[in-house]
PDB file of C-alpha atoms in Angstrom:
ATOM      1  CA  MET A   1     -55.669  33.154  14.005  1.00  0.00           C
ATOM      2  CA  THR A   2     -53.564  34.734  16.723  1.00  0.00           C
ATOM      3  CA  ASP A   3     -49.959  35.673  15.801  1.00  0.00           C
ATOM      4  CA  ARG A   4     -48.898  33.585  18.795  1.00  0.00           C
ATOM      5  CA  ILE A   5     -49.509  30.521  16.597  1.00  0.00           C
ATOM      6  CA  LEU A   6     -47.718  30.695  13.242  1.00  0.00           C
ATOM      7  CA  ILE A   7     -49.134  28.524  10.413  1.00  0.00           C
ATOM      8  CA  GLU A   8     -47.140  27.561   7.309  1.00  0.00           C
ATOM      9  CA  LYS A   9     -47.899  25.127   4.547  1.00  0.00           C
ATOM     10  CA  LYS A  10     -44.782  23.624   3.062  1.00  0.00           C
ATOM     11  CA  ASP A  11     -44.300  20.565   0.868  1.00  0.00           C
ATOM     12  CA  GLN A  12     -47.661  18.981   1.878  1.00  0.00           C
ATOM     13  CA  VAL A  13     -46.953  19.601   5.562  1.00  0.00           C
ATOM     14  CA  LEU A  14     -48.806  22.088   7.762  1.00  0.00           C
ATOM     15  CA  ILE A  15     -46.355  23.511  10.288  1.00  0.00           C
ATOM     16  CA  VAL A  16     -47.908  24.835  13.501  1.00  0.00           C
ATOM     17  CA  ARG A  17     -45.392  26.852  15.516  1.00  0.00           C
ATOM     18  CA  LEU A  18     -45.942  28.149  19.014  1.00  0.00           C
ATOM     19  CA  ASN A  19     -44.744  31.726  19.029  1.00  0.00           C
ATOM     20  CA  ARG A  20     -44.972  33.426  22.455  1.00  0.00           C
ATOM     21  CA  PRO A  21     -41.339  33.321  23.579  1.00  0.00           C
ATOM     22  CA  GLU A  22     -41.715  36.132  26.161  1.00  0.00           C
ATOM     23  CA  ARG A  23     -44.059  33.831  28.154  1.00  0.00           C
ATOM     24  CA  LYS A  24     -42.337  30.530  27.287  1.00  0.00           C
ATOM     25  CA  ASN A  25     -45.139  29.709  24.828  1.00  0.00           C
ATOM     26  CA  ALA A  26     -47.735  29.546  27.645  1.00  0.00           C
ATOM     27  CA  LEU A  27     -51.022  28.642  25.990  1.00  0.00           C
ATOM     28  CA  THR A  28     -54.038  30.968  26.037  1.00  0.00           C
ATOM     29  CA  HIS A  29     -57.599  30.219  24.962  1.00  0.00           C
ATOM     30  CA  ALA A  30     -56.918  32.062  21.708  1.00  0.00           C
ATOM     31  CA  MET A  31     -53.829  29.935  21.062  1.00  0.00           C
ATOM     32  CA  TYR A  32     -55.790  26.747  21.586  1.00  0.00           C
ATOM     33  CA  THR A  33     -58.467  28.002  19.185  1.00  0.00           C
ATOM     34  CA  SER A  34     -55.776  28.715  16.520  1.00  0.00           C
ATOM     35  CA  MET A  35     -54.247  25.249  16.992  1.00  0.00           C
ATOM     36  CA  ALA A  36     -57.559  23.524  16.649  1.00  0.00           C
ATOM     37  CA  ASP A  37     -58.337  25.683  13.551  1.00  0.00           C
ATOM     38  CA  ALA A  38     -55.017  24.605  12.084  1.00  0.00           C
ATOM     39  CA  ILE A  39     -55.806  20.894  12.499  1.00  0.00           C
ATOM     40  CA  ASP A  40     -59.190  21.479  10.912  1.00  0.00           C
ATOM     41  CA  GLN A  41     -57.466  23.297   8.023  1.00  0.00           C
ATOM     42  CA  ALA A  42     -55.098  20.313   7.530  1.00  0.00           C
ATOM     43  CA  GLU A  43     -58.031  17.855   7.637  1.00  0.00           C
ATOM     44  CA  ALA A  44     -59.926  19.844   4.929  1.00  0.00           C
ATOM     45  CA  ASP A  45     -56.926  20.330   2.596  1.00  0.00           C
ATOM     46  CA  LYS A  46     -56.399  17.278   0.442  1.00  0.00           C
ATOM     47  CA  ASP A  47     -52.884  18.466  -0.365  1.00  0.00           C
ATOM     48  CA  ILE A  48     -51.757  18.359   3.280  1.00  0.00           C
ATOM     49  CA  ARG A  49     -50.532  14.985   4.292  1.00  0.00           C
ATOM     50  CA  CYS A  50     -48.904  15.669   7.696  1.00  0.00           C
ATOM     51  CA  ILE A  51     -49.013  18.130  10.594  1.00  0.00           C
ATOM     52  CA  LEU A  52     -45.910  19.291  12.439  1.00  0.00           C
ATOM     53  CA  PHE A  53     -46.170  21.014  15.861  1.00  0.00           C
ATOM     54  CA  THR A  54     -43.044  22.856  17.071  1.00  0.00           C
ATOM     55  CA  GLY A  55     -41.863  25.747  19.237  1.00  0.00           C
ATOM     56  CA  SER A  56     -38.395  27.198  19.329  1.00  0.00           C
ATOM     57  CA  ASN A  57     -34.909  25.828  20.087  1.00  0.00           C
ATOM     58  CA  GLU A  58     -35.423  26.962  23.735  1.00  0.00           C
ATOM     59  CA  CYS A  59     -39.023  26.117  24.511  1.00  0.00           C
ATOM     60  CA  PHE A  60     -41.988  24.019  23.390  1.00  0.00           C
ATOM     61  CA  THR A  61     -44.543  25.278  25.990  1.00  0.00           C
ATOM     62  CA  ALA A  62     -44.681  26.085  29.704  1.00  0.00           C
ATOM     63  CA  GLY A  63     -48.286  24.843  29.744  1.00  0.00           C
ATOM     64  CA  ASN A  64     -51.460  26.842  30.323  1.00  0.00           C
ATOM     65  CA  ASP A  65     -51.453  30.628  30.804  1.00  0.00           C
ATOM     66  CA  LEU A  66     -52.781  31.054  34.379  1.00  0.00           C
ATOM     67  CA  ASN A  67     -54.206  34.472  33.517  1.00  0.00           C
ATOM     68  CA  ASP A  68     -56.681  32.633  31.290  1.00  0.00           C
ATOM     69  CA  PHE A  69     -57.289  29.506  33.265  1.00  0.00           C
ATOM     70  CA  THR A  70     -57.857  31.044  36.716  1.00  0.00           C
ATOM     71  CA  LYS A  71     -61.176  32.175  35.201  1.00  0.00           C
ATOM     72  CA  GLY A  72     -62.247  28.520  34.855  1.00  0.00           C
ATOM     73  CA  LEU A  73     -63.671  26.503  32.059  1.00  0.00           C
ATOM     74  CA  PRO A  74     -67.436  27.201  31.906  1.00  0.00           C
ATOM     75  CA  GLY A  75     -69.880  24.908  30.106  1.00  0.00           C
ATOM     76  CA  ASP A  76     -69.252  21.651  28.315  1.00  0.00           C
ATOM     77  CA  PHE A  77     -65.467  20.920  28.356  1.00  0.00           C
ATOM     78  CA  ARG A  78     -65.549  19.754  24.761  1.00  0.00           C
ATOM     79  CA  GLU A  79     -66.791  23.169  23.678  1.00  0.00           C
ATOM     80  CA  THR A  80     -63.991  25.126  25.516  1.00  0.00           C
ATOM     81  CA  PRO A  81     -60.936  26.100  23.495  1.00  0.00           C
ATOM     82  CA  VAL A  82     -58.647  23.595  25.237  1.00  0.00           C
ATOM     83  CA  GLY A  83     -61.296  20.885  25.011  1.00  0.00           C
ATOM     84  CA  ARG A  84     -61.938  21.467  21.402  1.00  0.00           C
ATOM     85  CA  PHE A  85     -58.226  21.358  20.622  1.00  0.00           C
ATOM     86  CA  LEU A  86     -57.802  18.057  22.456  1.00  0.00           C
ATOM     87  CA  PHE A  87     -60.732  16.408  20.743  1.00  0.00           C
ATOM     88  CA  VAL A  88     -59.711  17.679  17.320  1.00  0.00           C
ATOM     89  CA  LEU A  89     -56.177  16.365  17.867  1.00  0.00           C
ATOM     90  CA  VAL A  90     -57.431  12.939  19.034  1.00  0.00           C
ATOM     91  CA  ASN A  91     -59.711  12.698  16.016  1.00  0.00           C
ATOM     92  CA  ALA A  92     -57.219  13.934  13.417  1.00  0.00           C
ATOM     93  CA  THR A  93     -56.922  11.467  10.562  1.00  0.00           C
ATOM     94  CA  LYS A  94     -53.610  12.705   9.282  1.00  0.00           C
ATOM     95  CA  PRO A  95     -50.329  11.999  10.970  1.00  0.00           C
ATOM     96  CA  VAL A  96     -49.098  14.468  13.619  1.00  0.00           C
ATOM     97  CA  VAL A  97     -45.352  14.895  14.309  1.00  0.00           C
ATOM     98  CA  VAL A  98     -43.972  17.040  17.134  1.00  0.00           C
ATOM     99  CA  ALA A  99     -40.536  18.617  17.568  1.00  0.00           C
ATOM    100  CA  ILE A 100     -39.707  19.552  21.177  1.00  0.00           C
ATOM    101  CA  ASN A 101     -36.910  21.568  22.678  1.00  0.00           C
ATOM    102  CA  GLY A 102     -36.876  22.969  26.261  1.00  0.00           C
ATOM    103  CA  PRO A 103     -39.838  22.693  28.571  1.00  0.00           C
ATOM    104  CA  ALA A 104     -42.916  20.696  27.598  1.00  0.00           C
ATOM    105  CA  ILE A 105     -45.120  21.248  30.649  1.00  0.00           C
ATOM    106  CA  GLY A 106     -48.630  20.017  31.351  1.00  0.00           C
ATOM    107  CA  ILE A 107     -50.471  19.704  28.038  1.00  0.00           C
ATOM    108  CA  GLY A 108     -47.087  20.091  26.383  1.00  0.00           C
ATOM    109  CA  THR A 109     -46.530  16.497  27.583  1.00  0.00           C
ATOM    110  CA  THR A 110     -50.108  15.071  27.554  1.00  0.00           C
ATOM    111  CA  MET A 111     -50.811  16.173  23.972  1.00  0.00           C
ATOM    112  CA  LEU A 112     -47.895  13.928  22.912  1.00  0.00           C
ATOM    113  CA  LEU A 113     -49.994  10.871  23.840  1.00  0.00           C
ATOM    114  CA  HIS A 114     -52.190  11.624  20.783  1.00  0.00           C
ATOM    115  CA  CYS A 115     -49.406  12.377  18.320  1.00  0.00           C
ATOM    116  CA  ASP A 116     -47.802   9.867  15.999  1.00  0.00           C
ATOM    117  CA  MET A 117     -44.125  10.728  16.199  1.00  0.00           C
ATOM    118  CA  VAL A 118     -42.194  12.935  18.645  1.00  0.00           C
ATOM    119  CA  MET A 119     -38.604  14.096  18.389  1.00  0.00           C
ATOM    120  CA  ALA A 120     -37.057  15.816  21.428  1.00  0.00           C
ATOM    121  CA  GLY A 121     -33.828  17.732  21.994  1.00  0.00           C
ATOM    122  CA  THR A 122     -31.468  16.797  24.756  1.00  0.00           C
ATOM    123  CA  ASN A 123     -32.556  20.044  26.441  1.00  0.00           C
ATOM    124  CA  ALA A 124     -36.217  18.952  26.555  1.00  0.00           C
ATOM    125  CA  GLY A 125     -37.905  18.571  29.952  1.00  0.00           C
ATOM    126  CA  PHE A 126     -41.274  16.991  30.500  1.00  0.00           C
ATOM    127  CA  GLN A 127     -43.663  17.501  33.429  1.00  0.00           C
ATOM    128  CA  MET A 128     -47.329  16.931  34.327  1.00  0.00           C
ATOM    129  CA  PRO A 129     -47.606  19.014  37.519  1.00  0.00           C
ATOM    130  CA  PHE A 130     -51.420  18.919  37.794  1.00  0.00           C
ATOM    131  CA  ALA A 131     -51.719  17.673  41.364  1.00  0.00           C
ATOM    132  CA  SER A 132     -49.052  20.115  42.403  1.00  0.00           C
ATOM    133  CA  LEU A 133     -51.268  22.901  41.163  1.00  0.00           C
ATOM    134  CA  GLY A 134     -54.381  21.562  42.938  1.00  0.00           C
ATOM    135  CA  LEU A 135     -55.646  20.208  39.602  1.00  0.00           C
ATOM    136  CA  CYS A 136     -56.094  16.748  38.063  1.00  0.00           C
ATOM    137  CA  PRO A 137     -54.822  14.953  34.910  1.00  0.00           C
ATOM    138  CA  GLU A 138     -56.153  15.967  31.507  1.00  0.00           C
ATOM    139  CA  GLY A 139     -55.818  14.992  27.885  1.00  0.00           C
ATOM    140  CA  GLY A 140     -56.714  11.353  28.517  1.00  0.00           C
ATOM    141  CA  SER A 141     -53.431  10.912  30.446  1.00  0.00           C
ATOM    142  CA  SER A 142     -55.183   9.061  33.384  1.00  0.00           C
ATOM    143  CA  LEU A 143     -56.156   6.357  30.878  1.00  0.00           C
ATOM    144  CA  LEU A 144     -53.241   6.252  28.477  1.00  0.00           C
ATOM    145  CA  LEU A 145     -50.274   6.620  30.740  1.00  0.00           C
ATOM    146  CA  PRO A 146     -51.008   3.611  32.916  1.00  0.00           C
ATOM    147  CA  MET A 147     -51.603   1.576  29.699  1.00  0.00           C
ATOM    148  CA  TRP A 148     -48.277   2.723  28.273  1.00  0.00           C
ATOM    149  CA  ILE A 149     -45.926   2.781  31.232  1.00  0.00           C
ATOM    150  CA  GLY A 150     -47.738   0.943  34.035  1.00  0.00           C
ATOM    151  CA  ARG A 151     -49.897   2.253  36.850  1.00  0.00           C
ATOM    152  CA  VAL A 152     -47.238   2.885  39.485  1.00  0.00           C
ATOM    153  CA  ARG A 153     -44.964   4.808  37.120  1.00  0.00           C
ATOM    154  CA  ALA A 154     -47.987   6.798  35.910  1.00  0.00           C
ATOM    155  CA  ALA A 155     -48.987   7.520  39.480  1.00  0.00           C
ATOM    156  CA  GLU A 156     -45.528   8.836  40.252  1.00  0.00           C
ATOM    157  CA  LEU A 157     -45.525  11.192  37.270  1.00  0.00           C
ATOM    158  CA  LEU A 158     -49.101  12.387  37.776  1.00  0.00           C
ATOM    159  CA  MET A 159     -49.191  12.560  41.542  1.00  0.00           C
ATOM    160  CA  LEU A 160     -45.688  13.937  42.308  1.00  0.00           C
ATOM    161  CA  GLY A 161     -45.569  15.905  39.058  1.00  0.00           C
ATOM    162  CA  GLY A 162     -41.696  15.750  38.809  1.00  0.00           C
ATOM    163  CA  ARG A 163     -39.730  16.633  35.707  1.00  0.00           C
ATOM    164  CA  PHE A 164     -38.237  13.980  33.522  1.00  0.00           C
ATOM    165  CA  SER A 165     -35.690  14.136  30.717  1.00  0.00           C
ATOM    166  CA  ALA A 166     -35.821  13.395  27.073  1.00  0.00           C
ATOM    167  CA  GLU A 167     -33.840  10.235  27.690  1.00  0.00           C
ATOM    168  CA  GLU A 168     -36.423   9.135  30.305  1.00  0.00           C
ATOM    169  CA  ALA A 169     -39.290  10.053  27.928  1.00  0.00           C
ATOM    170  CA  LEU A 170     -37.598   7.848  25.304  1.00  0.00           C
ATOM    171  CA  ARG A 171     -37.228   4.969  27.737  1.00  0.00           C
ATOM    172  CA  LEU A 172     -40.899   5.213  28.640  1.00  0.00           C
ATOM    173  CA  GLY A 173     -41.998   5.230  24.999  1.00  0.00           C
ATOM    174  CA  ILE A 174     -43.436   8.744  25.029  1.00  0.00           C
ATOM    175  CA  ILE A 175     -41.110  10.038  22.295  1.00  0.00           C
ATOM    176  CA  ASN A 176     -39.364   8.450  19.338  1.00  0.00           C
ATOM    177  CA  ARG A 177     -35.916   9.996  19.323  1.00  0.00           C
ATOM    178  CA  VAL A 178     -33.496  12.263  21.268  1.00  0.00           C
ATOM    179  CA  CYS A 179     -31.620  14.812  19.183  1.00  0.00           C
ATOM    180  CA  GLU A 180     -29.255  17.708  19.540  1.00  0.00           C
ATOM    181  CA  PRO A 181     -31.466  20.825  19.996  1.00  0.00           C
ATOM    182  CA  ASP A 182     -30.291  22.424  16.792  1.00  0.00           C
ATOM    183  CA  ASP A 183     -31.274  19.267  14.900  1.00  0.00           C
ATOM    184  CA  THR A 184     -34.640  18.438  16.496  1.00  0.00           C
ATOM    185  CA  GLU A 185     -36.886  20.281  14.017  1.00  0.00           C
ATOM    186  CA  ALA A 186     -34.835  18.995  11.035  1.00  0.00           C
ATOM    187  CA  VAL A 187     -35.225  15.425  12.246  1.00  0.00           C
ATOM    188  CA  ALA A 188     -38.993  15.970  12.776  1.00  0.00           C
ATOM    189  CA  TRP A 189     -39.206  17.516   9.289  1.00  0.00           C
ATOM    190  CA  GLU A 190     -37.492  14.414   7.793  1.00  0.00           C
ATOM    191  CA  ALA A 191     -40.151  12.268   9.416  1.00  0.00           C
ATOM    192  CA  CYS A 192     -42.922  14.488   7.997  1.00  0.00           C
ATOM    193  CA  GLN A 193     -41.428  14.212   4.496  1.00  0.00           C
ATOM    194  CA  LYS A 194     -41.297  10.430   4.768  1.00  0.00           C
ATOM    195  CA  LEU A 195     -44.920  10.324   5.948  1.00  0.00           C
ATOM    196  CA  ALA A 196     -46.007  12.687   3.208  1.00  0.00           C
ATOM    197  CA  ALA A 197     -44.417  10.372   0.563  1.00  0.00           C
ATOM    198  CA  GLN A 198     -46.375   7.383   1.797  1.00  0.00           C
ATOM    199  CA  ALA A 199     -49.708   6.261   0.401  1.00  0.00           C
ATOM    200  CA  PRO A 200     -52.078   8.783   2.191  1.00  0.00           C
ATOM    201  CA  ALA A 201     -55.166   6.510   2.521  1.00  0.00           C
ATOM    202  CA  ALA A 202     -52.941   3.712   3.852  1.00  0.00           C
ATOM    203  CA  ILE A 203     -51.414   6.058   6.463  1.00  0.00           C
ATOM    204  CA  ARG A 204     -54.947   7.235   7.535  1.00  0.00           C
ATOM    205  CA  ALA A 205     -56.152   3.631   7.789  1.00  0.00           C
ATOM    206  CA  THR A 206     -53.071   2.640   9.871  1.00  0.00           C
ATOM    207  CA  LYS A 207     -53.598   5.584  12.224  1.00  0.00           C
ATOM    208  CA  GLU A 208     -57.315   4.698  12.617  1.00  0.00           C
ATOM    209  CA  LEU A 209     -56.455   1.104  13.425  1.00  0.00           C
ATOM    210  CA  LEU A 210     -53.863   2.064  15.980  1.00  0.00           C
ATOM    211  CA  LYS A 211     -56.344   4.324  17.812  1.00  0.00           C
ATOM    212  CA  ARG A 212     -59.468   2.196  17.400  1.00  0.00           C
ATOM    213  CA  PRO A 213     -59.130  -0.118  20.469  1.00  0.00           C
ATOM    214  CA  ASN A 214     -59.170   2.739  22.936  1.00  0.00           C
ATOM    215  CA  ARG A 215     -61.189   5.440  21.116  1.00  0.00           C
ATOM    216  CA  GLU A 216     -64.478   5.195  23.047  1.00  0.00           C
ATOM    217  CA  ALA A 217     -62.761   4.850  26.445  1.00  0.00           C
ATOM    218  CA  LEU A 218     -60.458   7.693  25.631  1.00  0.00           C
ATOM    219  CA  GLU A 219     -63.198  10.099  24.722  1.00  0.00           C
ATOM    220  CA  GLU A 220     -65.186   9.218  27.788  1.00  0.00           C
ATOM    221  CA  THR A 221     -62.114   9.657  30.019  1.00  0.00           C
ATOM    222  CA  MET A 222     -61.323  13.037  28.449  1.00  0.00           C
ATOM    223  CA  ARG A 223     -64.902  14.230  29.126  1.00  0.00           C
ATOM    224  CA  VAL A 224     -64.698  13.123  32.768  1.00  0.00           C
ATOM    225  CA  GLU A 225     -61.221  14.642  33.148  1.00  0.00           C
ATOM    226  CA  GLY A 226     -62.275  17.891  31.593  1.00  0.00           C
ATOM    227  CA  ALA A 227     -65.292  18.287  33.839  1.00  0.00           C
ATOM    228  CA  LEU A 228     -63.265  17.593  36.954  1.00  0.00           C
ATOM    229  CA  PHE A 229     -60.423  19.809  35.750  1.00  0.00           C
ATOM    230  CA  GLY A 230     -62.920  22.630  35.440  1.00  0.00           C
ATOM    231  CA  GLU A 231     -64.122  22.053  38.985  1.00  0.00           C
ATOM    232  CA  ARG A 232     -60.575  21.854  40.289  1.00  0.00           C
ATOM    233  CA  LEU A 233     -59.773  25.214  38.700  1.00  0.00           C
ATOM    234  CA  LYS A 234     -62.358  26.734  41.090  1.00  0.00           C
ATOM    235  CA  SER A 235     -61.126  24.843  44.136  1.00  0.00           C
ATOM    236  CA  PRO A 236     -59.379  26.410  47.176  1.00  0.00           C
ATOM    237  CA  GLU A 237     -56.379  24.236  46.548  1.00  0.00           C
ATOM    238  CA  ALA A 238     -55.958  25.578  43.030  1.00  0.00           C
ATOM    239  CA  ALA A 239     -56.455  29.142  44.329  1.00  0.00           C
ATOM    240  CA  GLU A 240     -53.608  28.594  46.805  1.00  0.00           C
ATOM    241  CA  SER A 241     -51.350  27.158  44.108  1.00  0.00           C
ATOM    242  CA  PHE A 242     -52.058  30.105  41.768  1.00  0.00           C
ATOM    243  CA  ARG A 243     -51.322  32.652  44.580  1.00  0.00           C
ATOM    244  CA  ALA A 244     -48.120  30.829  45.379  1.00  0.00           C
ATOM    245  CA  PHE A 245     -47.081  31.006  41.700  1.00  0.00           C
ATOM    246  CA  VAL A 246     -47.662  34.786  41.637  1.00  0.00           C
ATOM    247  CA  GLU A 247     -45.853  35.183  44.958  1.00  0.00           C
ATOM    248  CA  LYS A 248     -42.970  32.935  43.777  1.00  0.00           C
ATOM    249  CA  ARG A 249     -43.273  30.467  46.659  1.00  0.00           C
ATOM    250  CA  LYS A 250     -44.290  26.848  47.160  1.00  0.00           C
ATOM    251  CA  PRO A 251     -48.030  26.364  47.790  1.00  0.00           C
ATOM    252  CA  ASP A 252     -49.003  25.403  51.287  1.00  0.00           C
ATOM    253  CA  PHE A 253     -51.660  22.671  51.237  1.00  0.00           C
ATOM    254  CA  SER A 254     -51.341  21.847  54.934  1.00  0.00           C
ATOM    255  CA  ARG A 255     -54.771  23.362  55.882  1.00  0.00           C
ATOM    256  CA  PHE A 256     -56.722  21.265  53.368  1.00  0.00           C
ATOM    257  CA  SER A 257     -58.209  17.869  54.098  1.00  0.00           C
TER     258      SER A 257
END
């Protein structure tokens, strides 16, 4: 495992901490592999009853590391590091809790659609800027967001890619609770402890039933999204957005049709 992802087992909870503060926890392929490995570890360990994802008091994640993702996603999306992480997360049988402070960009927001409880600090900011980067939605968000919050609201968040606050995320039903930043992880930890004290087979059965109605459609959507996302990474529009990011300017899409 990379030291950019810290793994700790504590009181029947596996804590997965994003630990790349100098890059705002931007996610590399190696970090995705470590996070997927951590979920597999939790699934295999009968003593672990809950998984907690967290970052720092200042940042959850700024999204994907462009240095890795400008190279594209060759092959079957499900076999790529990010694809494997998403599918492992979707198919996790044990409850997943998330504590978020600061930015939760791109997959930092879409991964929440597959988690069971999410606590966010008042300093949290959510964003899915895929179209603004010349890309497309991922993580099943094109299916789940319209179901959760309605098509027009989902279209606004996915097409315009604007940031929204913890209070708005709570109103939309994407998170469970808004906390003071210094309390976010403690509140998430309390939820983990309560989940760990519940009957484990009953919790797994409840989670399976909650996910069952959309499982097949979700996996198909994620495969389609992943393939298109890989194509978009190689597109001229994405190249322009990545150049603009490096040059610290807004991308100019005016020449594209």
